[in-house]
Coordinates of N, CA and C and ligand atoms in Angstrom, one line a residue:
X1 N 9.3 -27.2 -20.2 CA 9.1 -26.5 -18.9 C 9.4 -25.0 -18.9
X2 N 10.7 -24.8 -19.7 CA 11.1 -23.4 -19.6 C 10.0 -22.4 -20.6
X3 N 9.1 -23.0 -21.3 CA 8.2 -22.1 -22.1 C 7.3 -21.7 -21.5
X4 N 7.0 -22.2 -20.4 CA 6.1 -22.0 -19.5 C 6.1 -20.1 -18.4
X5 N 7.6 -20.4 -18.2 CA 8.4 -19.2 -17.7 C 7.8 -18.0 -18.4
X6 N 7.3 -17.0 -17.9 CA 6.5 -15.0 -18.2 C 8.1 -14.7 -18.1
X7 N 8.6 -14.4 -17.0 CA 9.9 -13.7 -16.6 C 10.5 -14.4 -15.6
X8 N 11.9 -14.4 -15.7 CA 12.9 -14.5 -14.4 C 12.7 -13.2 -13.8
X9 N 12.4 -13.6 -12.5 CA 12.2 -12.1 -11.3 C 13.6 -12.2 -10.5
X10 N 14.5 -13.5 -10.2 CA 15.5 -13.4 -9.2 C 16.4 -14.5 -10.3
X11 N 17.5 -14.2 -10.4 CA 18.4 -15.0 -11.1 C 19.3 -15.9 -10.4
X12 N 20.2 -16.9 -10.7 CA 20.1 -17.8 -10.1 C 21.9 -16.7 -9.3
X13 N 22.6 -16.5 -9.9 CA 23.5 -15.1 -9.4 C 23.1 -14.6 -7.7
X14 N 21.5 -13.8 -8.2 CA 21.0 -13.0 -7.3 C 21.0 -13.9 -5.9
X15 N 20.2 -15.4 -6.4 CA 20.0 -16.4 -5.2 C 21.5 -16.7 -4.2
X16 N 22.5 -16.6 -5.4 CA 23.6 -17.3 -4.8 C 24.0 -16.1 -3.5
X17 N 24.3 -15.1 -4.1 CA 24.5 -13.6 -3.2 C 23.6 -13.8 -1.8
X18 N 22.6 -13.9 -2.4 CA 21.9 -13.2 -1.3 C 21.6 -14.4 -0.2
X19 N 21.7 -15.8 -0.5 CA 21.9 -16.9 0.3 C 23.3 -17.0 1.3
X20 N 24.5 -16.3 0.7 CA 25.8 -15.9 1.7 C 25.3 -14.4 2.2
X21 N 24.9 -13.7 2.0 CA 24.1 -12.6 2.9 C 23.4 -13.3 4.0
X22 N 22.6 -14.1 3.8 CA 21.5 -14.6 4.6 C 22.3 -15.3 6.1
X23 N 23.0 -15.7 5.4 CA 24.0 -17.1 6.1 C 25.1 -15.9 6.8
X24 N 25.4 -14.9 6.5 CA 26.3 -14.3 7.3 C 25.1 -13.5 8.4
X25 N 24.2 -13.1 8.0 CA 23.7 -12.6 9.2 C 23.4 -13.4 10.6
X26 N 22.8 -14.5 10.1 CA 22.1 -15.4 10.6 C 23.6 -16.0 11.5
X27 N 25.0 -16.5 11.1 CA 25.7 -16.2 11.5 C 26.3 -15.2 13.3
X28 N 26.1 -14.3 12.6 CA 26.4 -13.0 13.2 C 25.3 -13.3 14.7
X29 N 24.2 -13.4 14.4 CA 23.2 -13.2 15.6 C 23.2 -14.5 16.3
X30 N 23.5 -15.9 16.1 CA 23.4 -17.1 16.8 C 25.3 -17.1 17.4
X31 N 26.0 -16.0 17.0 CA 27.3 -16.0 17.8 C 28.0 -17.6 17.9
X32 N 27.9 -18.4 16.9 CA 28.4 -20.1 17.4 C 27.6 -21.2 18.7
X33 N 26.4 -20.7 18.4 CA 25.1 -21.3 19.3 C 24.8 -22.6 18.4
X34 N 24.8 -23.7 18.5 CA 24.5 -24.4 18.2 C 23.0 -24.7 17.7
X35 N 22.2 -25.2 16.6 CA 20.6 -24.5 16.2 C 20.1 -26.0 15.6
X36 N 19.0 -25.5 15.6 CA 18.3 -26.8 15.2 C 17.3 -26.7 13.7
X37 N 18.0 -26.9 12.6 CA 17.3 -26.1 11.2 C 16.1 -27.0 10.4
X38 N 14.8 -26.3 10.9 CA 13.6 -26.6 10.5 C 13.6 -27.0 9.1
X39 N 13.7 -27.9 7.9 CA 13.5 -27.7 6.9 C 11.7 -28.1 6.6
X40 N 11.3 -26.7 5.8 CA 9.7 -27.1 6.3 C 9.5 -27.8 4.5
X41 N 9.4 -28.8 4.5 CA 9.4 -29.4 2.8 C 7.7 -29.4 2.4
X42 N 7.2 -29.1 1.1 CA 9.1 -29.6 0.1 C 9.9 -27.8 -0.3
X43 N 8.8 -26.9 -0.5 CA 9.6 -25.8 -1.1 C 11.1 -25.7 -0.4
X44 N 11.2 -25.5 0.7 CA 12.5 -24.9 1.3 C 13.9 -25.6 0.8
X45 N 13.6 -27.4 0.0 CA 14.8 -27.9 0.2 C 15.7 -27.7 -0.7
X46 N 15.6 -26.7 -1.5 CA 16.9 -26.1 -2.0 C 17.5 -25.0 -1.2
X47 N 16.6 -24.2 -0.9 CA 17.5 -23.0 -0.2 C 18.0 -23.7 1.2
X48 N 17.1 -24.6 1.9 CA 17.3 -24.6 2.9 C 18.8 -25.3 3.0
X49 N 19.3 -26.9 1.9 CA 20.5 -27.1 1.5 C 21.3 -26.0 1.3
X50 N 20.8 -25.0 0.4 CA 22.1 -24.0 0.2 C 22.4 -23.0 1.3
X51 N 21.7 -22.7 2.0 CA 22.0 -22.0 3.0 C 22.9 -22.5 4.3
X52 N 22.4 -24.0 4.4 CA 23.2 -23.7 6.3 C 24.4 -25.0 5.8
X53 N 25.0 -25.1 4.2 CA 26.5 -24.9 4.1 C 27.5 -23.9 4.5
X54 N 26.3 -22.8 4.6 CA 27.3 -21.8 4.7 C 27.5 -21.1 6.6
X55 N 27.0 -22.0 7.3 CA 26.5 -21.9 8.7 C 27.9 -22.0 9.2
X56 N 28.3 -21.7 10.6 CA 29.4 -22.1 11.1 C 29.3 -22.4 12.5
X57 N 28.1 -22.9 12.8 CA 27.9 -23.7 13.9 C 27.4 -25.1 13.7
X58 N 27.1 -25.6 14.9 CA 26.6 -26.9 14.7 C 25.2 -26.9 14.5
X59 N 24.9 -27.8 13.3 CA 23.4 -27.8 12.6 C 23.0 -29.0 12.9
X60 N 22.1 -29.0 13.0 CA 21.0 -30.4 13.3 C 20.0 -30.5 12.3
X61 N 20.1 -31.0 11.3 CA 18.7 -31.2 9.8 C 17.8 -31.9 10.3
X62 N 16.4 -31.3 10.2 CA 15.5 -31.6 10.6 C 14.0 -31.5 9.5
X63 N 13.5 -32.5 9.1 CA 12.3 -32.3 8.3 C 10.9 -32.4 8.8
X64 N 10.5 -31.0 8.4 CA 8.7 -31.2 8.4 C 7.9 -30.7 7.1
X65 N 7.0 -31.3 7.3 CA 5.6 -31.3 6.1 C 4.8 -31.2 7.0
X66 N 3.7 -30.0 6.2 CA 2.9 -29.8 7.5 C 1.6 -28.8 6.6
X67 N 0.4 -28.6 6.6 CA -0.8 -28.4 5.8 C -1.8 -27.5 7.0
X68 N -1.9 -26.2 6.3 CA -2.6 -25.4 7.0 C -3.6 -25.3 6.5
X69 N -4.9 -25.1 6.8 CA -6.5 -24.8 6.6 C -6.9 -23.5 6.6
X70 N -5.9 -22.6 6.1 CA -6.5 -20.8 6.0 C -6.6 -20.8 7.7
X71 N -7.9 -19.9 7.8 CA -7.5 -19.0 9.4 C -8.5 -19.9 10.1
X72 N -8.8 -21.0 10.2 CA -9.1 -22.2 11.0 C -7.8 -22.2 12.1
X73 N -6.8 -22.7 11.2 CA -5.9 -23.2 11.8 C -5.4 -21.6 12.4
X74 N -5.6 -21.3 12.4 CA -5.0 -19.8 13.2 C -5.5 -19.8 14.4
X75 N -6.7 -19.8 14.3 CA -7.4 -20.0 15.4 C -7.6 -20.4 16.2
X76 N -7.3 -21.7 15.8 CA -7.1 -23.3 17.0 C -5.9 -23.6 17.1
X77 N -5.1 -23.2 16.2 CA -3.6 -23.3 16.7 C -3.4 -24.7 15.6
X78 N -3.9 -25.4 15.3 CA -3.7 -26.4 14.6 C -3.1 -26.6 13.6
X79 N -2.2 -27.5 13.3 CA -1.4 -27.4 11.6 C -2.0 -29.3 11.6
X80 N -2.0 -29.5 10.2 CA -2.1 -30.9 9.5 C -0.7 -31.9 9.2
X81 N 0.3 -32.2 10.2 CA 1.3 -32.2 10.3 C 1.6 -33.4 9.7
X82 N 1.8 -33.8 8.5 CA 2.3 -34.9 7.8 C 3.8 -35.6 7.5
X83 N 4.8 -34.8 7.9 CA 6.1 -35.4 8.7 C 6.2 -34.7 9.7
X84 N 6.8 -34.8 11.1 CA 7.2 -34.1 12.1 C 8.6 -34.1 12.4
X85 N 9.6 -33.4 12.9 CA 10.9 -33.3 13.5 C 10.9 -34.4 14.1
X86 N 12.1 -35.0 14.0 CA 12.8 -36.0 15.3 C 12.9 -35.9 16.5
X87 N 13.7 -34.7 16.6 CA 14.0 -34.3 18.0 C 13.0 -33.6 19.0
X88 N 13.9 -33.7 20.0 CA 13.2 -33.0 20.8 C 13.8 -31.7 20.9
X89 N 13.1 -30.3 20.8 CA 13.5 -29.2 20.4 C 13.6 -28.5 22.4
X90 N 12.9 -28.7 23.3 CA 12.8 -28.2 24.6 C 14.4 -27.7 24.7
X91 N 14.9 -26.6 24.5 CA 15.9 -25.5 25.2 C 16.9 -25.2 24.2
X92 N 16.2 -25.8 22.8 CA 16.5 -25.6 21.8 C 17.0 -24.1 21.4
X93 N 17.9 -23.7 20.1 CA 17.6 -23.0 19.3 C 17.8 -23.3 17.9
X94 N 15.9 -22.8 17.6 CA 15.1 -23.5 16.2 C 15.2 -22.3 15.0
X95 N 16.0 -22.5 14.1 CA 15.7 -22.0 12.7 C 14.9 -22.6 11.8
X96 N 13.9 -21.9 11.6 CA 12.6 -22.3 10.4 C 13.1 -22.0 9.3
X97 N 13.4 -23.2 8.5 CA 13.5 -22.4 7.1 C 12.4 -22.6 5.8
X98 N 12.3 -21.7 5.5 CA 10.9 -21.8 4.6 C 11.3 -20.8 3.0
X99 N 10.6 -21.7 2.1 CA 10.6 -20.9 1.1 C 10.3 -19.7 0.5
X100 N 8.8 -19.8 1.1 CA 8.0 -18.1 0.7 C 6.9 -18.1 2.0
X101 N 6.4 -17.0 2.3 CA 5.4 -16.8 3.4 C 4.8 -15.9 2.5
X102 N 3.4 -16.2 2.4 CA 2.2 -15.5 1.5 C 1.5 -15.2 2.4
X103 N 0.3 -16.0 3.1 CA -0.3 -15.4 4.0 C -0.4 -15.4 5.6
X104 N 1.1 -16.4 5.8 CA 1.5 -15.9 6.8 C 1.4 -17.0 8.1
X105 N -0.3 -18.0 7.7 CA -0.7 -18.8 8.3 C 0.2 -19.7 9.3
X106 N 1.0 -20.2 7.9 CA 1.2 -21.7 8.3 C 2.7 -21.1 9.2
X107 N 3.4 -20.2 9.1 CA 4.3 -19.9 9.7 C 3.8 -19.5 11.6
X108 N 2.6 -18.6 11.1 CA 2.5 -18.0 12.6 C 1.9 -19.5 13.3
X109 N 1.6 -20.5 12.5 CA 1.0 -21.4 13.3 C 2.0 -22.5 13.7
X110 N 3.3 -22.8 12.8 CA 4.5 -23.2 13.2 C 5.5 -23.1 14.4
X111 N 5.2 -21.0 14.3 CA 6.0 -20.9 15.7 C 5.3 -21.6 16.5
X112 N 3.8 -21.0 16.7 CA 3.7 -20.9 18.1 C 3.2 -22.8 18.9
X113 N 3.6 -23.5 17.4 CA 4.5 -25.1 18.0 C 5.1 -25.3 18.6
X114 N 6.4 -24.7 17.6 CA 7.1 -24.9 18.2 C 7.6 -24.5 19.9
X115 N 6.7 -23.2 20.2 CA 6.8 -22.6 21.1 C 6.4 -23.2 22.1
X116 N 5.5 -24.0 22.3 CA 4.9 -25.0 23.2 C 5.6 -26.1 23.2
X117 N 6.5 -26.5 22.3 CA 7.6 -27.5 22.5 C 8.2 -27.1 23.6
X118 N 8.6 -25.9 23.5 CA 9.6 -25.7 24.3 C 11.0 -25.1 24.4
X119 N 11.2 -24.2 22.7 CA 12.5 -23.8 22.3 C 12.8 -23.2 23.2
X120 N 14.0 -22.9 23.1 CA 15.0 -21.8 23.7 C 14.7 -20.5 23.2
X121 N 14.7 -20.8 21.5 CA 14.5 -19.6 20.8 C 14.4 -19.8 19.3
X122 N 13.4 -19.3 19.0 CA 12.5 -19.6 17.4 C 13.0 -18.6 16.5
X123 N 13.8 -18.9 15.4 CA 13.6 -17.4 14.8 C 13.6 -18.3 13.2
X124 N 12.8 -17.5 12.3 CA 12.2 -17.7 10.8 C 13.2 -17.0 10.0
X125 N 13.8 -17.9 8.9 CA 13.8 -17.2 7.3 C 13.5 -17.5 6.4
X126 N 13.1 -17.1 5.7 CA 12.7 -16.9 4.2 C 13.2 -16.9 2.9
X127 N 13.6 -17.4 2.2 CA 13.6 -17.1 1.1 C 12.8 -15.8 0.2
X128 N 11.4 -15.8 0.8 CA 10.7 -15.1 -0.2 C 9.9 -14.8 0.5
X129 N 8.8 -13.7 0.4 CA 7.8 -12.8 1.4 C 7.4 -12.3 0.2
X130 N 6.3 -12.4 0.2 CA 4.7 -11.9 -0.4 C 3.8 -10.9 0.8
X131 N 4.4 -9.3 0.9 CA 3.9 -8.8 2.2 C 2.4 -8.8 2.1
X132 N 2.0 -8.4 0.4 CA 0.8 -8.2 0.1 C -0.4 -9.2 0.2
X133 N 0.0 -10.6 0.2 CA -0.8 -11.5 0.9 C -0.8 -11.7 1.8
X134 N -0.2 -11.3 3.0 CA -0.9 -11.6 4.6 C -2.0 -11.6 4.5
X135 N -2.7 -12.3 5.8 CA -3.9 -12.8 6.3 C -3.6 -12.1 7.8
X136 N -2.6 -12.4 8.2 CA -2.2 -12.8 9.6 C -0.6 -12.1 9.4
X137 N -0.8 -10.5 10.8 CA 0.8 -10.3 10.6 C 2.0 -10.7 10.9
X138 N 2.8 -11.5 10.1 CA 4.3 -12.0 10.2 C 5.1 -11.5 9.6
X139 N 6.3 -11.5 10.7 CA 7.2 -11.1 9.7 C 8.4 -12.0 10.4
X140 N 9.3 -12.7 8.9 CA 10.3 -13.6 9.2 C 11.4 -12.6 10.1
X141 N 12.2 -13.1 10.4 CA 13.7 -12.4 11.2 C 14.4 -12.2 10.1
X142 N 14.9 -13.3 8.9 CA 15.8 -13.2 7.7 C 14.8 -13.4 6.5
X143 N 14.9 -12.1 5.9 CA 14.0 -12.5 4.5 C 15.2 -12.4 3.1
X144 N 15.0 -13.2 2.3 CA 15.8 -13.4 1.1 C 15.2 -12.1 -0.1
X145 N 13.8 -12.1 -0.3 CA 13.4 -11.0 -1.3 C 12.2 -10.7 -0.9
X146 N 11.4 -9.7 -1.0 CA 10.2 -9.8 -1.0 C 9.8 -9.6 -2.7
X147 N 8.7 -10.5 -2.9 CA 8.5 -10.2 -4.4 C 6.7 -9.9 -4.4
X148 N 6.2 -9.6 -6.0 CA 5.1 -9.0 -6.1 C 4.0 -9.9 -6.1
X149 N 2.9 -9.3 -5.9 CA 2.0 -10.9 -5.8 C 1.3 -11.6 -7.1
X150 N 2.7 -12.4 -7.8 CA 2.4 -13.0 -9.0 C 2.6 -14.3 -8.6
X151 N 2.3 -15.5 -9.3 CA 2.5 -16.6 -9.5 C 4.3 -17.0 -9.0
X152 N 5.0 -17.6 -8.5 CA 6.6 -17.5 -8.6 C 7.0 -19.3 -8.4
X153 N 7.7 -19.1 -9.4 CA 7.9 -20.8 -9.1 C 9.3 -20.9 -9.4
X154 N 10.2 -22.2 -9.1 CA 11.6 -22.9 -9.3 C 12.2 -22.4 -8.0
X155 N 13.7 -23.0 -8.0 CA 14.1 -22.9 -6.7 C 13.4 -23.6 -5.2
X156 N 12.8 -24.6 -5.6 CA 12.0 -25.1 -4.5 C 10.3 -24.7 -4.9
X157 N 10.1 -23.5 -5.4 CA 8.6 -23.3 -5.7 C 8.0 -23.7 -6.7
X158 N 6.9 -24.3 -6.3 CA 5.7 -25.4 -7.6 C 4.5 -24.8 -8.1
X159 N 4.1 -25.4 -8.8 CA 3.1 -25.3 -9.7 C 2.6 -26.7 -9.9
X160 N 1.2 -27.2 -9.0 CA 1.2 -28.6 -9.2 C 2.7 -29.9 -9.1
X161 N 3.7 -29.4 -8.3 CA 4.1 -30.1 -8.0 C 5.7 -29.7 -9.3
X162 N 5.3 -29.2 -9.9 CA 6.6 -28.7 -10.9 C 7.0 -27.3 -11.2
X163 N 8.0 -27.5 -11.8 CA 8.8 -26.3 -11.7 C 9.7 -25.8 -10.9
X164 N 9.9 -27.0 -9.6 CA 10.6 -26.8 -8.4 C 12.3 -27.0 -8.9
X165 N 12.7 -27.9 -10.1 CA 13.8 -28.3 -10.5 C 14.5 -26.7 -11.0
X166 N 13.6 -25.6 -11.2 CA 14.3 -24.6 -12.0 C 15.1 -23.5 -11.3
X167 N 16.7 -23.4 -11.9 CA 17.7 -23.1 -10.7 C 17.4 -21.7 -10.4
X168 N 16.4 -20.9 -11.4 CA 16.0 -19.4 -10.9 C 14.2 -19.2 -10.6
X169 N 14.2 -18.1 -10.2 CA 12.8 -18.2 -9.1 C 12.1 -17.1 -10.5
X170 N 11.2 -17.6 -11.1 CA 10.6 -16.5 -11.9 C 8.6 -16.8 -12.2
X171 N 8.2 -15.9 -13.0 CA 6.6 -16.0 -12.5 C 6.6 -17.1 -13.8
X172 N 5.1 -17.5 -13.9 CA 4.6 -18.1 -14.8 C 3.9 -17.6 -15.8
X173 N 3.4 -18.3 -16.9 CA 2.5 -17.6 -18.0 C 1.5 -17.8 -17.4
X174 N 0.5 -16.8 -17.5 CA -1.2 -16.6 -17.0 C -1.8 -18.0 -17.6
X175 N -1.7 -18.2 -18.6 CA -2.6 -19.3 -18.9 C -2.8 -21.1 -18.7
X176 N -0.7 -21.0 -18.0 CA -0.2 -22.3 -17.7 C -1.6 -22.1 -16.4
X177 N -2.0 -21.5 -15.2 CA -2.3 -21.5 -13.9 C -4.0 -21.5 -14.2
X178 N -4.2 -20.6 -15.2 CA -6.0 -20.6 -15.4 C -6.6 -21.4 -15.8
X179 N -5.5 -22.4 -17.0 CA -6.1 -23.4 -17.4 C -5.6 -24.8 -17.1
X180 N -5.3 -24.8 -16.1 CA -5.1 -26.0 -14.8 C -3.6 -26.7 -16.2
X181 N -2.4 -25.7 -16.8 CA -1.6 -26.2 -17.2 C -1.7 -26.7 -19.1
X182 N -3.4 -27.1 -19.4 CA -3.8 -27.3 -21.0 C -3.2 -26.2 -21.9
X183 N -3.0 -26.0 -23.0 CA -2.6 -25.3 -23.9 C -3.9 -25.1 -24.4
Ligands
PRP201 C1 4.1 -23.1 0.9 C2 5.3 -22.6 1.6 C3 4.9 -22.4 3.0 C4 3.4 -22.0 2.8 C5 3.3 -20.5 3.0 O1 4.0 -24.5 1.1 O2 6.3 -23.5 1.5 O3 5.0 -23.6 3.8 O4 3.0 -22.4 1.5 O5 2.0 -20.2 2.8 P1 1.2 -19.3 3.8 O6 2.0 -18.2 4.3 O7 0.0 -18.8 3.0 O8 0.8 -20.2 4.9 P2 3.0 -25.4 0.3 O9 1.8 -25.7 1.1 O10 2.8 -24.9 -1.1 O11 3.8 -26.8 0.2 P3 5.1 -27.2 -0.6 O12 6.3 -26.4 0.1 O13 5.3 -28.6 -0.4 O14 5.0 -26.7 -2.0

């Protein structure tokens, strides 16, 4: 698996840092409000675990899986929602946690779900932002890195479904991705 790895871009160090950064701001702004934490799977479910240990309110874990159609789904508002949350979110306050936002889609089509649910108050973070691929302008509330627009996998990020097990977030070799993984 690890020969597969071009470079480590974020080390597993950088993640830990910057996941108690994330967690103190996020902190700071919900003042001990009680929140409702989106985990949008599968990318997010490492950070999203490592992150809201470090929370100091009351957390509610909540799982969704959910499949956007490029700017279809923008358009109609539609997402392909293949787990949905339990709860009922109406006067809620919802934290999305997400792994990476590339073009932005499936997020802007997330909020404005949730929004029609009925939150109190929606706010996004990130692990990762790819500004350069928007489609559609988003921008999270808490971003973890922004990185360049390469391949990035481990830490929750796949490649056909692998490479999620790897404790640092780094690009792939060109030829694992062009040649569907063959040597
Ligand atoms: C990834 C990521 C976001 C989405 C972002 O999920 O976790 O949910 O893509 O892309 P966008 O900004 O272009 O909409 P993916 O569909 O790869 O599923 P996974 O988390 O199960 O790997």
């Amino acid at each position: 698996m690890t020969n597969d790895i071009e470079r480590i871009l974020i080390t597993e160090e950088q993640i830990y840092k910057r996941v108690r950064e994330l967690a103190c701001d996020i902190n700071d702004y919900y003042g001990g409000k009680p929140i409702v934490a989106v985990f949008v799977l599968k990318g997010s479910a490492f950070f999203a675990s490592d992150l809201i240990r470090w929370l100091n309110m009351d957390v509610t874990m909540e799982f969704m899986s959910v499949s956007s159609y490029g700017m279809e789904s923008v358009s109609s508002g539609k997402l392909t929602i293949k787990r949905d949350i339990d709860t009922d979110i109406m006067g809620k306050h919802v934290l999305i946690i997400e792994d990476i936002i590339d073009t932005g889609i499936t997020l802007s089509t997330l909020e404005r779900l949730f929004r029609q649910r009925g939150a109190a108050d929606i706010k996004v973070v990130t692990m990762l932002s790819k500004p350069s691929r928007r489609i559609v302008p988003f921008a999270a509330d808490f971003t973890g890195f922004e990185v360049p627009d390469e391949f990035v996998v481990g830490y929750g990020l796949d490649y056909a479904d692998k490479y999620r097990n790897l404790p640092y977030i780094a690009s792939l070799k060109r030829h694992i991705y062009e040649n569907n993984g063959e040597e």
